[in-house]
PDB file of C-alpha atoms in Angstrom:
ATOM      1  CA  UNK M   4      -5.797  23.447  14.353  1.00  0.00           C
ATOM      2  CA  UNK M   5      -4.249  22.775  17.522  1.00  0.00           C
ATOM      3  CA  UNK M   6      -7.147  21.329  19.133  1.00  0.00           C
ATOM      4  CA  UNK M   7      -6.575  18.411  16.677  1.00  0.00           C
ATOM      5  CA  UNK M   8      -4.727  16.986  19.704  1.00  0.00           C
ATOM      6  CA  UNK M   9      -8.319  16.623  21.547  1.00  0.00           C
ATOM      7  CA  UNK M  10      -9.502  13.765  19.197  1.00  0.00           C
ATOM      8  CA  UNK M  11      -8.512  10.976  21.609  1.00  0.00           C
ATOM      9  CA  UNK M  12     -10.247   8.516  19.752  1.00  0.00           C
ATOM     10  CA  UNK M  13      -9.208   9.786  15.813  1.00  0.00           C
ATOM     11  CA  UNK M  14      -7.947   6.483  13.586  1.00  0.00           C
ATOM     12  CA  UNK M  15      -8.233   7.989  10.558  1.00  0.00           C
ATOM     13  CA  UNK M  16      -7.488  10.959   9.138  1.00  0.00           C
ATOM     14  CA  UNK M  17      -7.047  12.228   5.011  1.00  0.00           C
ATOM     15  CA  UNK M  18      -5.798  15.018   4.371  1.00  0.00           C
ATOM     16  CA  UNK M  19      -4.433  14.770   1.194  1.00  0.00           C
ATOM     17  CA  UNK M  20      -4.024  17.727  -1.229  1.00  0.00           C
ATOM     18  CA  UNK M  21      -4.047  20.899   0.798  1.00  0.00           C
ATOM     19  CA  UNK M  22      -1.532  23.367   1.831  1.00  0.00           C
ATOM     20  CA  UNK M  23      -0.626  22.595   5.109  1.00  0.00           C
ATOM     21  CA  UNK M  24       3.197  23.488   6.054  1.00  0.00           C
ATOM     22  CA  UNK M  25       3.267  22.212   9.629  1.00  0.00           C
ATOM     23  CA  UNK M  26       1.782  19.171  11.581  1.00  0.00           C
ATOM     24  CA  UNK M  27       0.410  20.510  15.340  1.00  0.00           C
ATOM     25  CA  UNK M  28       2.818  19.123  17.972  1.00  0.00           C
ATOM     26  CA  UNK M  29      -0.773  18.405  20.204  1.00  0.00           C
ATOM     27  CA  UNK M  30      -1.415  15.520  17.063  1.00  0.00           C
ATOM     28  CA  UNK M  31       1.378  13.366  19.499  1.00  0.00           C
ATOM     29  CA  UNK M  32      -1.757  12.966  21.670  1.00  0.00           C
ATOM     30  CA  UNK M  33      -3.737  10.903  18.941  1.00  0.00           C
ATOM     31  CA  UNK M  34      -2.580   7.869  20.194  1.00  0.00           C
ATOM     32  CA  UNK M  35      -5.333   5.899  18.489  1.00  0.00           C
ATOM     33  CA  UNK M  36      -4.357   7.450  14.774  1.00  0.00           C
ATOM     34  CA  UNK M  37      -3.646   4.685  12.217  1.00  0.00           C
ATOM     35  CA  UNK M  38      -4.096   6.113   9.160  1.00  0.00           C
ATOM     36  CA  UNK M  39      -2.981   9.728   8.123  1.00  0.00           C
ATOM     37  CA  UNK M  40      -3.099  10.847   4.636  1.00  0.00           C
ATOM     38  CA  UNK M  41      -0.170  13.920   4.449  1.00  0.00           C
ATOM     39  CA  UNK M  42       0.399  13.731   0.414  1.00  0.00           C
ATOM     40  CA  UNK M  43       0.325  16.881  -1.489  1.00  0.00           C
ATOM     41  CA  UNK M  44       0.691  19.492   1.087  1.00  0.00           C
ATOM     42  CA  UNK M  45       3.552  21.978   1.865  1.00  0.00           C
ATOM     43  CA  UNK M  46       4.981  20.346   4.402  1.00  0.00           C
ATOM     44  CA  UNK M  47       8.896  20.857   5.294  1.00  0.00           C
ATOM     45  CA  UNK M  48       9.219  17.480   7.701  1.00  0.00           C
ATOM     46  CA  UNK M  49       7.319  14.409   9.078  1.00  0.00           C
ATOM     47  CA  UNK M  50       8.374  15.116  12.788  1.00  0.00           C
ATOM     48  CA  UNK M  51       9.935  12.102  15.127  1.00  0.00           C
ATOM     49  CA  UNK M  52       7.032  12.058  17.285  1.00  0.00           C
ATOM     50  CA  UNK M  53       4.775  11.200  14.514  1.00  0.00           C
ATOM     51  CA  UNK M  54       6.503   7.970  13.441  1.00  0.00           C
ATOM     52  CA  UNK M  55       6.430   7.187  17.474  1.00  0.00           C
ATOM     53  CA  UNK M  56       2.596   7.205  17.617  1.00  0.00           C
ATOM     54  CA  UNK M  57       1.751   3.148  18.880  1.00  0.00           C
ATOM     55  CA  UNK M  58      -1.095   2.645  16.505  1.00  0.00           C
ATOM     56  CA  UNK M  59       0.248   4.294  13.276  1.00  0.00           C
ATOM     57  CA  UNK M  60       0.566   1.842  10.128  1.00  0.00           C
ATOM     58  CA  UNK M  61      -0.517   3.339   6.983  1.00  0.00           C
ATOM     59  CA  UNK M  62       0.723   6.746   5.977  1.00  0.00           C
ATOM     60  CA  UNK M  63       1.325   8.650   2.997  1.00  0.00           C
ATOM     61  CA  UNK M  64       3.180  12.083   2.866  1.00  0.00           C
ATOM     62  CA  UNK M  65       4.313  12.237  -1.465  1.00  0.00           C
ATOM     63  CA  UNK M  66       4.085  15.433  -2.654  1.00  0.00           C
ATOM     64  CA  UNK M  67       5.715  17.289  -0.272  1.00  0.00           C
ATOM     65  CA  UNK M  68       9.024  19.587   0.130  1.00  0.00           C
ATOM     66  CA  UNK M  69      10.384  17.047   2.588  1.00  0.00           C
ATOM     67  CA  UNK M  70       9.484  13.866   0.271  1.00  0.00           C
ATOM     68  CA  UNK M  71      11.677  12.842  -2.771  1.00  0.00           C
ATOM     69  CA  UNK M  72      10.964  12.236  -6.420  1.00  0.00           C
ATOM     70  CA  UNK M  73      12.984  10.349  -8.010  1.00  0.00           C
ATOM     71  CA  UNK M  74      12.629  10.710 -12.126  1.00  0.00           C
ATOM     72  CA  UNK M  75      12.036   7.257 -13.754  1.00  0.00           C
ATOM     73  CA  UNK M  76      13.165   6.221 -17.109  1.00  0.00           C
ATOM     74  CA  UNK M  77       9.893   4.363 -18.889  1.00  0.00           C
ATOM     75  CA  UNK M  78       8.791   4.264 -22.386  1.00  0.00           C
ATOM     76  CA  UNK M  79       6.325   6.295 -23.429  1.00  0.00           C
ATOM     77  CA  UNK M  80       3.013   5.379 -25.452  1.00  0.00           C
ATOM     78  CA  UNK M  81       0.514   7.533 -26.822  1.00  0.00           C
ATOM     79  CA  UNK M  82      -3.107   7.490 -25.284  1.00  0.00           C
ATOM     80  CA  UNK M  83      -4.349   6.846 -29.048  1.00  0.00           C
ATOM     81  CA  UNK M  84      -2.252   3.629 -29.220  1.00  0.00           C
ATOM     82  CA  UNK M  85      -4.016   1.667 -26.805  1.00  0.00           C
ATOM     83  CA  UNK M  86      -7.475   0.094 -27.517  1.00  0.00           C
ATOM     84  CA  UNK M  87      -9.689   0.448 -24.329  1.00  0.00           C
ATOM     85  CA  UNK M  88     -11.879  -2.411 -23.631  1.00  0.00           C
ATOM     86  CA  UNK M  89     -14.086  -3.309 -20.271  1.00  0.00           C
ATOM     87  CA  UNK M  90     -13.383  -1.910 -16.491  1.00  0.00           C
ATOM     88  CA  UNK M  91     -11.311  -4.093 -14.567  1.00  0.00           C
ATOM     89  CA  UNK M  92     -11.301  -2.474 -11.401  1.00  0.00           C
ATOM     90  CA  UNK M  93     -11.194   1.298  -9.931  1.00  0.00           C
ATOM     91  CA  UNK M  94      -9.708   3.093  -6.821  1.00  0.00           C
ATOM     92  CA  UNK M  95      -8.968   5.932  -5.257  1.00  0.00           C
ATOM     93  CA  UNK M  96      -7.057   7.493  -7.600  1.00  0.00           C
ATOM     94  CA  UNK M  97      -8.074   5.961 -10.931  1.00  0.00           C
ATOM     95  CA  UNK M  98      -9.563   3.591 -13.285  1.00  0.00           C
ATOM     96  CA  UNK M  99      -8.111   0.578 -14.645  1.00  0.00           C
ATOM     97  CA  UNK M 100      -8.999  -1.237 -18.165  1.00  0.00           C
ATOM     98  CA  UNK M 101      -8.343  -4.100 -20.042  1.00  0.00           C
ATOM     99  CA  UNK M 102      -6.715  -3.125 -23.623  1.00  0.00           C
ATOM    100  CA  UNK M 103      -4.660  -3.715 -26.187  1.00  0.00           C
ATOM    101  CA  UNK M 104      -1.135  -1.537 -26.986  1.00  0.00           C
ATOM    102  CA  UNK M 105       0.031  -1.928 -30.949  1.00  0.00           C
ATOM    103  CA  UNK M 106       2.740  -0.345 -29.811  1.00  0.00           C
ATOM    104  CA  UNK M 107       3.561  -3.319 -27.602  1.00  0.00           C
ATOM    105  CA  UNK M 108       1.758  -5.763 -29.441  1.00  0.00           C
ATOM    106  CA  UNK M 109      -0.260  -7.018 -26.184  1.00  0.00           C
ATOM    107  CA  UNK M 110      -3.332  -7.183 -23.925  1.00  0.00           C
ATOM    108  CA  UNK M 111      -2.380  -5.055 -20.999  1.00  0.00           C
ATOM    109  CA  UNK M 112      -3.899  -3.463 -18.106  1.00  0.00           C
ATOM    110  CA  UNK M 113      -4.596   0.399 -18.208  1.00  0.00           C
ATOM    111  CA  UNK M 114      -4.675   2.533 -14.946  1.00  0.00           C
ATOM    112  CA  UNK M 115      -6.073   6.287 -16.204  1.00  0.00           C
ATOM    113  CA  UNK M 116      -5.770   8.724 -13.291  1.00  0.00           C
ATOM    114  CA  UNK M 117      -9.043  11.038 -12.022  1.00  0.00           C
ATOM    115  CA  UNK M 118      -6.765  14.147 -11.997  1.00  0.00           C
ATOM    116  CA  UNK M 119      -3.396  15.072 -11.289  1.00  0.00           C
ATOM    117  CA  UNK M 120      -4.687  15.417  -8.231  1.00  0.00           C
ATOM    118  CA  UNK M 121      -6.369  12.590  -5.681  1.00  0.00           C
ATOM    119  CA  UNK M 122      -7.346  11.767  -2.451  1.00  0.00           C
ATOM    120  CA  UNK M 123      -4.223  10.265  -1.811  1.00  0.00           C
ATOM    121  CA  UNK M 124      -2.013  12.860  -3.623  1.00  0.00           C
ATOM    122  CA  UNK M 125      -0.314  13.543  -6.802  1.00  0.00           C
ATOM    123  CA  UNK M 126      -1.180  10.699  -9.785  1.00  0.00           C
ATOM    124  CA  UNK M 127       2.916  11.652 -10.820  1.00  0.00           C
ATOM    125  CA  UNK M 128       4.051  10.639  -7.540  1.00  0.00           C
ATOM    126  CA  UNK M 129       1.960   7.230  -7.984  1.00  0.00           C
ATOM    127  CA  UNK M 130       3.421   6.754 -11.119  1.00  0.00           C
ATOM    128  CA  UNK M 131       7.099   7.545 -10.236  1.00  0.00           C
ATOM    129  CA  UNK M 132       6.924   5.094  -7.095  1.00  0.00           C
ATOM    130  CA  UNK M 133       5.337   2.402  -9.874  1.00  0.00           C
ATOM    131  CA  UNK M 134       8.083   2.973 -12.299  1.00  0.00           C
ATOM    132  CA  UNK M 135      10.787   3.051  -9.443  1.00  0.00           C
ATOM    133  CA  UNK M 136       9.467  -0.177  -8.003  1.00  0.00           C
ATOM    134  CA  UNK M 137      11.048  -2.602 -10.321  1.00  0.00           C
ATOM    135  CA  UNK M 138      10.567  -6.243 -11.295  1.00  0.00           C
ATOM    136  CA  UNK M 139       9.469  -8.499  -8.280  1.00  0.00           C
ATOM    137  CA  UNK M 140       7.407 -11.936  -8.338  1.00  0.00           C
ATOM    138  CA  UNK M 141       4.855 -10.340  -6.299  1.00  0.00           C
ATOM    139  CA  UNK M 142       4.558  -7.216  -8.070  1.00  0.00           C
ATOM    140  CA  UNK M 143       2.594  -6.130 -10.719  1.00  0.00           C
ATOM    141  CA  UNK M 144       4.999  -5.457 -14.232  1.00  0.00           C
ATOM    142  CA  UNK M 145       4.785  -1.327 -15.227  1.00  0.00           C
ATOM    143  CA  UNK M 146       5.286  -1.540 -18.811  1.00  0.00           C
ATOM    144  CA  UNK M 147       4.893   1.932 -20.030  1.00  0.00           C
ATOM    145  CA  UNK M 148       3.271   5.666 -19.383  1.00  0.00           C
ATOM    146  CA  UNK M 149       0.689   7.664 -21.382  1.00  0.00           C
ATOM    147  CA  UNK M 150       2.016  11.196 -20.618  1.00  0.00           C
ATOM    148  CA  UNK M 151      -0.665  13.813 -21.883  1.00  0.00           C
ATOM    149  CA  UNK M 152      -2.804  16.835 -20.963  1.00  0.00           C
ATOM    150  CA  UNK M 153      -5.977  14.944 -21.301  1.00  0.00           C
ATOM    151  CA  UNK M 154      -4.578  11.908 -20.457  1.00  0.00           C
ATOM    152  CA  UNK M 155      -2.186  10.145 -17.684  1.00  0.00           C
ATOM    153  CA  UNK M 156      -1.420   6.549 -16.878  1.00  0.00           C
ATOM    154  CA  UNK M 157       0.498   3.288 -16.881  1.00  0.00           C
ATOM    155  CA  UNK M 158       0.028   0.088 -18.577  1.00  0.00           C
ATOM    156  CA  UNK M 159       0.710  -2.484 -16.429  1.00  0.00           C
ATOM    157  CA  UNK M 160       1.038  -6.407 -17.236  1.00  0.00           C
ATOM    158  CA  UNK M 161      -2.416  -8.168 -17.291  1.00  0.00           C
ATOM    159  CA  UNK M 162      -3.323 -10.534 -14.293  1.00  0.00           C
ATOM    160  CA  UNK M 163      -5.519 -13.220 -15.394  1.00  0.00           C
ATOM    161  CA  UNK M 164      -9.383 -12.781 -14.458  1.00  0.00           C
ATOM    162  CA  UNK M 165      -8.691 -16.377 -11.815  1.00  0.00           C
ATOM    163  CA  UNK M 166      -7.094 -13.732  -9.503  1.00  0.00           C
ATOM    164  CA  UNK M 167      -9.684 -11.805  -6.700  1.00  0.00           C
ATOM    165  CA  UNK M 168      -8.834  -9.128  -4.605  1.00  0.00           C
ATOM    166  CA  UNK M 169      -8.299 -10.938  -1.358  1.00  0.00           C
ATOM    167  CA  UNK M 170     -10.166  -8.245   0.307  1.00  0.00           C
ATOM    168  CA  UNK M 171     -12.498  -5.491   0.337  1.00  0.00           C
ATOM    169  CA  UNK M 172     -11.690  -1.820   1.459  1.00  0.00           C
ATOM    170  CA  UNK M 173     -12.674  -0.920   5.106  1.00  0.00           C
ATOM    171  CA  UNK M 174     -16.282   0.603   5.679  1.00  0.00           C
ATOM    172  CA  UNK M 175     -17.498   3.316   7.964  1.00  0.00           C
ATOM    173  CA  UNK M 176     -18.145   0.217  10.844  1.00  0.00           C
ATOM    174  CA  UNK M 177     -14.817  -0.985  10.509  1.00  0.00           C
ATOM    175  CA  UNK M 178     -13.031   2.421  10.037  1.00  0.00           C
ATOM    176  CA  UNK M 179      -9.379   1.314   9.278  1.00  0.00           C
ATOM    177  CA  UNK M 180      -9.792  -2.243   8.562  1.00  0.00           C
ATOM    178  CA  UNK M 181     -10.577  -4.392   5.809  1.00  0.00           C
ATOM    179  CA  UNK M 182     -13.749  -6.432   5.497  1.00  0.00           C
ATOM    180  CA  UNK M 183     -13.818 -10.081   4.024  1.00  0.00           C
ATOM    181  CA  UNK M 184     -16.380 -12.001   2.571  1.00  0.00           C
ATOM    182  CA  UNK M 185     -18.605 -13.938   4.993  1.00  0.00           C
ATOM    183  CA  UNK M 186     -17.892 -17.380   5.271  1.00  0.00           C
ATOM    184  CA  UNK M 187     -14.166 -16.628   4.136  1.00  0.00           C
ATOM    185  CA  UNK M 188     -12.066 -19.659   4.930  1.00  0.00           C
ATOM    186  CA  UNK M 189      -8.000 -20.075   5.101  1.00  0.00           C
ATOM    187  CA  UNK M 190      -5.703 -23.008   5.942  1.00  0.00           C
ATOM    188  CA  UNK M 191      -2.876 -22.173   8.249  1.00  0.00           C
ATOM    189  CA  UNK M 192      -0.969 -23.202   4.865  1.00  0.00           C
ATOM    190  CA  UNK M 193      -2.515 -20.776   2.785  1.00  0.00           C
ATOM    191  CA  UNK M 194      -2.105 -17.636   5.085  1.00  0.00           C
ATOM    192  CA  UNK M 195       1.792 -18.627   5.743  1.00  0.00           C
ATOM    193  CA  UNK M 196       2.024 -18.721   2.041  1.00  0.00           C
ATOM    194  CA  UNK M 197       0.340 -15.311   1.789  1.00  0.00           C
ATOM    195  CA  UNK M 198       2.238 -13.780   4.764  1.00  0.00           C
ATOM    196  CA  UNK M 199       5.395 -15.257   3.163  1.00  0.00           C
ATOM    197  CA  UNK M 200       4.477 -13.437  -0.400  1.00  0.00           C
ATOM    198  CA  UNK M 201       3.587 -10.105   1.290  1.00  0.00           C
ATOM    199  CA  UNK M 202       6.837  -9.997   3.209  1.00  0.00           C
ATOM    200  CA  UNK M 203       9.117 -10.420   0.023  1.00  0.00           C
ATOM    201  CA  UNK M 204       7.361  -7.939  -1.738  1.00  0.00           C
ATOM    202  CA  UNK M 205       7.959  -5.196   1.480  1.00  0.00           C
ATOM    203  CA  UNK M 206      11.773  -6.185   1.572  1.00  0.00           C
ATOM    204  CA  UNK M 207      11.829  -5.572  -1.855  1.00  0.00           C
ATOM    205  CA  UNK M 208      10.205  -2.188  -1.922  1.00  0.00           C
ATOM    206  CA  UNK M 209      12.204  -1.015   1.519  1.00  0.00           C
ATOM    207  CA  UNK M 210      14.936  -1.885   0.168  1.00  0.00           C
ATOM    208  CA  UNK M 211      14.773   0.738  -2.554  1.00  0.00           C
ATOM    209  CA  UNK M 212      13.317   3.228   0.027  1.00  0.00           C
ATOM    210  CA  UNK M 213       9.738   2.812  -0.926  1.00  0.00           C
ATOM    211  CA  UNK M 214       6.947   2.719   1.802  1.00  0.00           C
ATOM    212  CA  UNK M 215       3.674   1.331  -0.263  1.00  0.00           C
ATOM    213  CA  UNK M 216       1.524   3.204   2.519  1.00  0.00           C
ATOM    214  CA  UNK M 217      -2.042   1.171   1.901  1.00  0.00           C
ATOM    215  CA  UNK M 218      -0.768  -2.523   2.924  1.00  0.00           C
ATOM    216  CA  UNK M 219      -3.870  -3.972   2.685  1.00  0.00           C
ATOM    217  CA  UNK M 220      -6.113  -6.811   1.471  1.00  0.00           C
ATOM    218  CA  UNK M 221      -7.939  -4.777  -0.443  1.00  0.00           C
ATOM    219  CA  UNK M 222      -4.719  -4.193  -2.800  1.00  0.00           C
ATOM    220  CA  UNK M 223      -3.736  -7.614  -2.851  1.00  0.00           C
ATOM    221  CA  UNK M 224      -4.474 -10.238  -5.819  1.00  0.00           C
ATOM    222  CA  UNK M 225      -4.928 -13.949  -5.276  1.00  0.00           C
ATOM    223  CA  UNK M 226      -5.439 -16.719  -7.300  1.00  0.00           C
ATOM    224  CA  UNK M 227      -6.754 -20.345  -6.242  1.00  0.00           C
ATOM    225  CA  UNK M 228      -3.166 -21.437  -5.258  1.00  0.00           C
ATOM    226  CA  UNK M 229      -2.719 -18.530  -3.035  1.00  0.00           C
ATOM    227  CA  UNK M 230      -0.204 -16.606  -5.283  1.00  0.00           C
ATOM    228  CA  UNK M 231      -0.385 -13.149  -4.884  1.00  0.00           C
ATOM    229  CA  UNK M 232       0.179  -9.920  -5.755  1.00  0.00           C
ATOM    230  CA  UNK M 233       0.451  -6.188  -4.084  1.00  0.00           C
ATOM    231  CA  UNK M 234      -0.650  -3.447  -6.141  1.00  0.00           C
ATOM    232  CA  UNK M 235      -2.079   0.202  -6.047  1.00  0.00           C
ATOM    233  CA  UNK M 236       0.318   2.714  -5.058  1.00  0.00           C
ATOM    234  CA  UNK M 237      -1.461   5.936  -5.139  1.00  0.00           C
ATOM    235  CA  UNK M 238      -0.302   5.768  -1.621  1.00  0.00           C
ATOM    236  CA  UNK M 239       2.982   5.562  -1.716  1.00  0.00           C
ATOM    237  CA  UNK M 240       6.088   7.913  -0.355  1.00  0.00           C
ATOM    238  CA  UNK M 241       9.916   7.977  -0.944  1.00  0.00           C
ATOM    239  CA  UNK M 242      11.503   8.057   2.976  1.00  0.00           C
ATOM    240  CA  UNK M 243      14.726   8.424   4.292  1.00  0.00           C
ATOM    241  CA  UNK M 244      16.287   4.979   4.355  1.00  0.00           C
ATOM    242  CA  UNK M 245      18.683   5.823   7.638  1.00  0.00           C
ATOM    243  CA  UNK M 246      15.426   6.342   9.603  1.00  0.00           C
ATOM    244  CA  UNK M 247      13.695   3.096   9.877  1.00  0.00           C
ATOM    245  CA  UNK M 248      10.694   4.232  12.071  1.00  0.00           C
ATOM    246  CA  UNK M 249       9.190   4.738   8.809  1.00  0.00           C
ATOM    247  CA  UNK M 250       9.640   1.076   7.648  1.00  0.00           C
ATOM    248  CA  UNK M 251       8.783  -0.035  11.501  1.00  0.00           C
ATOM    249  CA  UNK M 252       5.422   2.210  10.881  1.00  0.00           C
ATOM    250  CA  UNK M 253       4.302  -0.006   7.686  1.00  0.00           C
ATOM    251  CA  UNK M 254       5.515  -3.435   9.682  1.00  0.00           C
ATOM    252  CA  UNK M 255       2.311  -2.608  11.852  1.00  0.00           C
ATOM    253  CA  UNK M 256       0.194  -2.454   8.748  1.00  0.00           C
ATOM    254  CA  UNK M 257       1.941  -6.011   7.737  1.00  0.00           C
ATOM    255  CA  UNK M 258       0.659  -7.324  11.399  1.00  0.00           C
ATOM    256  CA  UNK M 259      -2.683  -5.780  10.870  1.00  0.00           C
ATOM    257  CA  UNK M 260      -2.892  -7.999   7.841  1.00  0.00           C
ATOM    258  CA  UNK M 261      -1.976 -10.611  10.067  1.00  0.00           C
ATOM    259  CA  UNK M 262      -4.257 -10.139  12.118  1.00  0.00           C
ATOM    260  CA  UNK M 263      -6.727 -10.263   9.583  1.00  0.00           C
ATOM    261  CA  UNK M 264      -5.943 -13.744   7.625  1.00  0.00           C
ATOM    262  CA  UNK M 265      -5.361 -15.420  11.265  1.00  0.00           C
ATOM    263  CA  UNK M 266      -8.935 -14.374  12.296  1.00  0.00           C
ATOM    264  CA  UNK M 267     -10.209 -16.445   8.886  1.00  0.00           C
ATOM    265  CA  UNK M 268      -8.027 -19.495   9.899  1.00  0.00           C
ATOM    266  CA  UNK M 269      -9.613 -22.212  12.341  1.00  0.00           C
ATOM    267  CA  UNK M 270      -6.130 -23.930  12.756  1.00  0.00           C
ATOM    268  CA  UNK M 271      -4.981 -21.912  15.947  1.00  0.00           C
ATOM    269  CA  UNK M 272      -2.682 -25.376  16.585  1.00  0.00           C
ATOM    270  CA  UNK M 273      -0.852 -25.701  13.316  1.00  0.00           C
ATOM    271  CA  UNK M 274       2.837 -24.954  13.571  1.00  0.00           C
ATOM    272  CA  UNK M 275       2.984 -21.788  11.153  1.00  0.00           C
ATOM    273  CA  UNK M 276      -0.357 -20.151  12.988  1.00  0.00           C
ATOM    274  CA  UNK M 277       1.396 -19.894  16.149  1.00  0.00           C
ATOM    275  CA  UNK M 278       4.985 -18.628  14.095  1.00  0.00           C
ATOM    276  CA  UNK M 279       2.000 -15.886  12.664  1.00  0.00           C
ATOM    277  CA  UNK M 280       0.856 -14.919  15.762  1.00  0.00           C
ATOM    278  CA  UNK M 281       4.122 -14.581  17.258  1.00  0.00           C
ATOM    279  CA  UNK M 282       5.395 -12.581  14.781  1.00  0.00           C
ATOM    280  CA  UNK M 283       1.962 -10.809  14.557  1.00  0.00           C
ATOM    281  CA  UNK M 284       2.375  -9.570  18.143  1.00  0.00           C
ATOM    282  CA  UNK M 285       6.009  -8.598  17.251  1.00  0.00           C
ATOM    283  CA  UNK M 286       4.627  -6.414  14.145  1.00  0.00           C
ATOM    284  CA  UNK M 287       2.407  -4.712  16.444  1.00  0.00           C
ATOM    285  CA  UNK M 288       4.124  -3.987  19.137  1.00  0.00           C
ATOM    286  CA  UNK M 289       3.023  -0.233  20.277  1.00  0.00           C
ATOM    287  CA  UNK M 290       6.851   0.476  20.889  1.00  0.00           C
ATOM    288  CA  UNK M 291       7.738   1.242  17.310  1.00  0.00           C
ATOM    289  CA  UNK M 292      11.384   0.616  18.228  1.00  0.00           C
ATOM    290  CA  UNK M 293      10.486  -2.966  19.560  1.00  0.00           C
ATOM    291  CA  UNK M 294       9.448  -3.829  15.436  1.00  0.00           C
ATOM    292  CA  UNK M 295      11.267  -6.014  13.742  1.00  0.00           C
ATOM    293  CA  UNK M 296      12.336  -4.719  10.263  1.00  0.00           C
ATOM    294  CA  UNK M 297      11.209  -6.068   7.061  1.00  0.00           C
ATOM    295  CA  UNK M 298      14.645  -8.139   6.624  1.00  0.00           C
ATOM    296  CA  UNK M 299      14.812  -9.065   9.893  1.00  0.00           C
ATOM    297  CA  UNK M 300      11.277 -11.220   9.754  1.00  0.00           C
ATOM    298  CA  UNK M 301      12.475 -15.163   8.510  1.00  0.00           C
ATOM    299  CA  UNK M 302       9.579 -17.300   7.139  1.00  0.00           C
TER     300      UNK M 302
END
């Protein structure tokens, strides 16, 4: 409804999966709103103002008349190839295994989707924006797709068990930001390395017109040496490259993250803290025209 617009203090808002054709115009008055889940509605645009909102940095809006879909060539394996073994982890939108593919004559990892359907939108618009990623350092391999009535998912290369999520997912306290384990500890070294990871991974998937929508912790993989990857993305939306608000709108979420590895660092004098926080402030900047761009950002 209209009186959306009232919500002065709304950060978060899902609203994946229903039929809604039009954003209200009084939403421009959610100034506080940093996460909006848009994916699998009817919706015809994503208007200007909402890519001007200060405090936006994670959205998703797949699944719609005014989002793309790009078909993606991958080969296809059947669900009864693969031999299931133990959970690995599980999300929004899915499940994911260890197993083994005869077909491909390896241990991979298996995402199977809840539905076609998620909280964050369509599992085939997941899987498209997976298969249209393509090979990066600091991306998790898509090897094939299991394409069936009863059954839909990827296999994806298998990270050894000495990588941890670096994160965990935000709570009802925290609303739209991640929570860390107590006693967490970084060196200005290890976040710069981090930040420097992260970064190459968003130029990569900008670059191919790819917002991942949920930059977070929470999706990111880390070993002991602080190489990472970015994964899950049940979140993520095909944009119009000639408008970059929508890259400027995930180079807030990048600050947020930030944000969040500088607050575990205790070396506020080292050289590449103070680059961080500098570029940190430049991420976040509420002018989303004031953002630097992905491939803009040197580290």
């Amino acid at each position: 409804p209209e009186s959306i617009g009232k919500l002065s203090k709304l950060q978060k808002c899902a609203l994946a999966g229903n039929k809604i054709e039009k954003i209200p115009a009084s939403m421009a008055a959610c100034t506080k709103l940093e996460l909006l889940r848009l994916s699998a509605n009817e919706l015809e645009e994503i208007p200007s103002w909402l890519l001007a909102l200060p405090r936006l940095s994670w959205l998703a809006f797949s699944g719609n008349p005014c989002s793309s879909r790009p078909s993606s060539v991958l080969k296809q394996i059947s669900y009864a190839d693969i031999d299931i073994k133990e959970l690995l982890g599980e999300g929004a939108s899915g499940k994911i295994y260890k197993a083994h593919s005869k077909d491909l004559g390896q241990e991979v990892a298996v995402k199977l989707f809840k539905g076609a359907v998620t909280s964050d939108g369509y599992a085939h618009d997941e899987m498209n924006a997976c298969m249209s990623t393509g090979e990066h350092e600091h991306l998790i391999k898509v090897l094939a797709k299991i394409e069936e009535r009863e059954h839909l998912g990827l296999l994806l290369e298998l990270i050894p068990s000495c990588y941890k999520n670096l994160g965990f997912p935000p709570s009802l306290e925290s609303c739209t930001r991640d929570l860390f384990e107590e006693g967490t500890v970084y060196s200005a070294e290890a976040v710069y390395t981090i930040a420097k990871a992260i970064l190459s991974a968003s130029v990569h998937l900008h670059s191919k017109g790819v917002m991942h929508g949920d930059l977070y912790a929470h999706n990111i993989l880390i070993d002991e040496d602080h190489h990472c990857y970015l994964g899950d993305f049940g979140a993520a939306s095909f944009y119009d490259k000639s408008n970059k608000r929508y890259e400027k709108v995930e180079v807030r979420a990048f600050g947020c993250l930030l944000e969040d590895l500088l607050s575990l660092c205790a070396e506020s004098d080292d050289i590449r803290y103070k680059t961080l926080e500098e570029l940190r402030s430049r991420c976040m900047h509420e002018n989303v025209d004031e953002r630097p761009l992905f491939d803009e950002i040197v580290l």
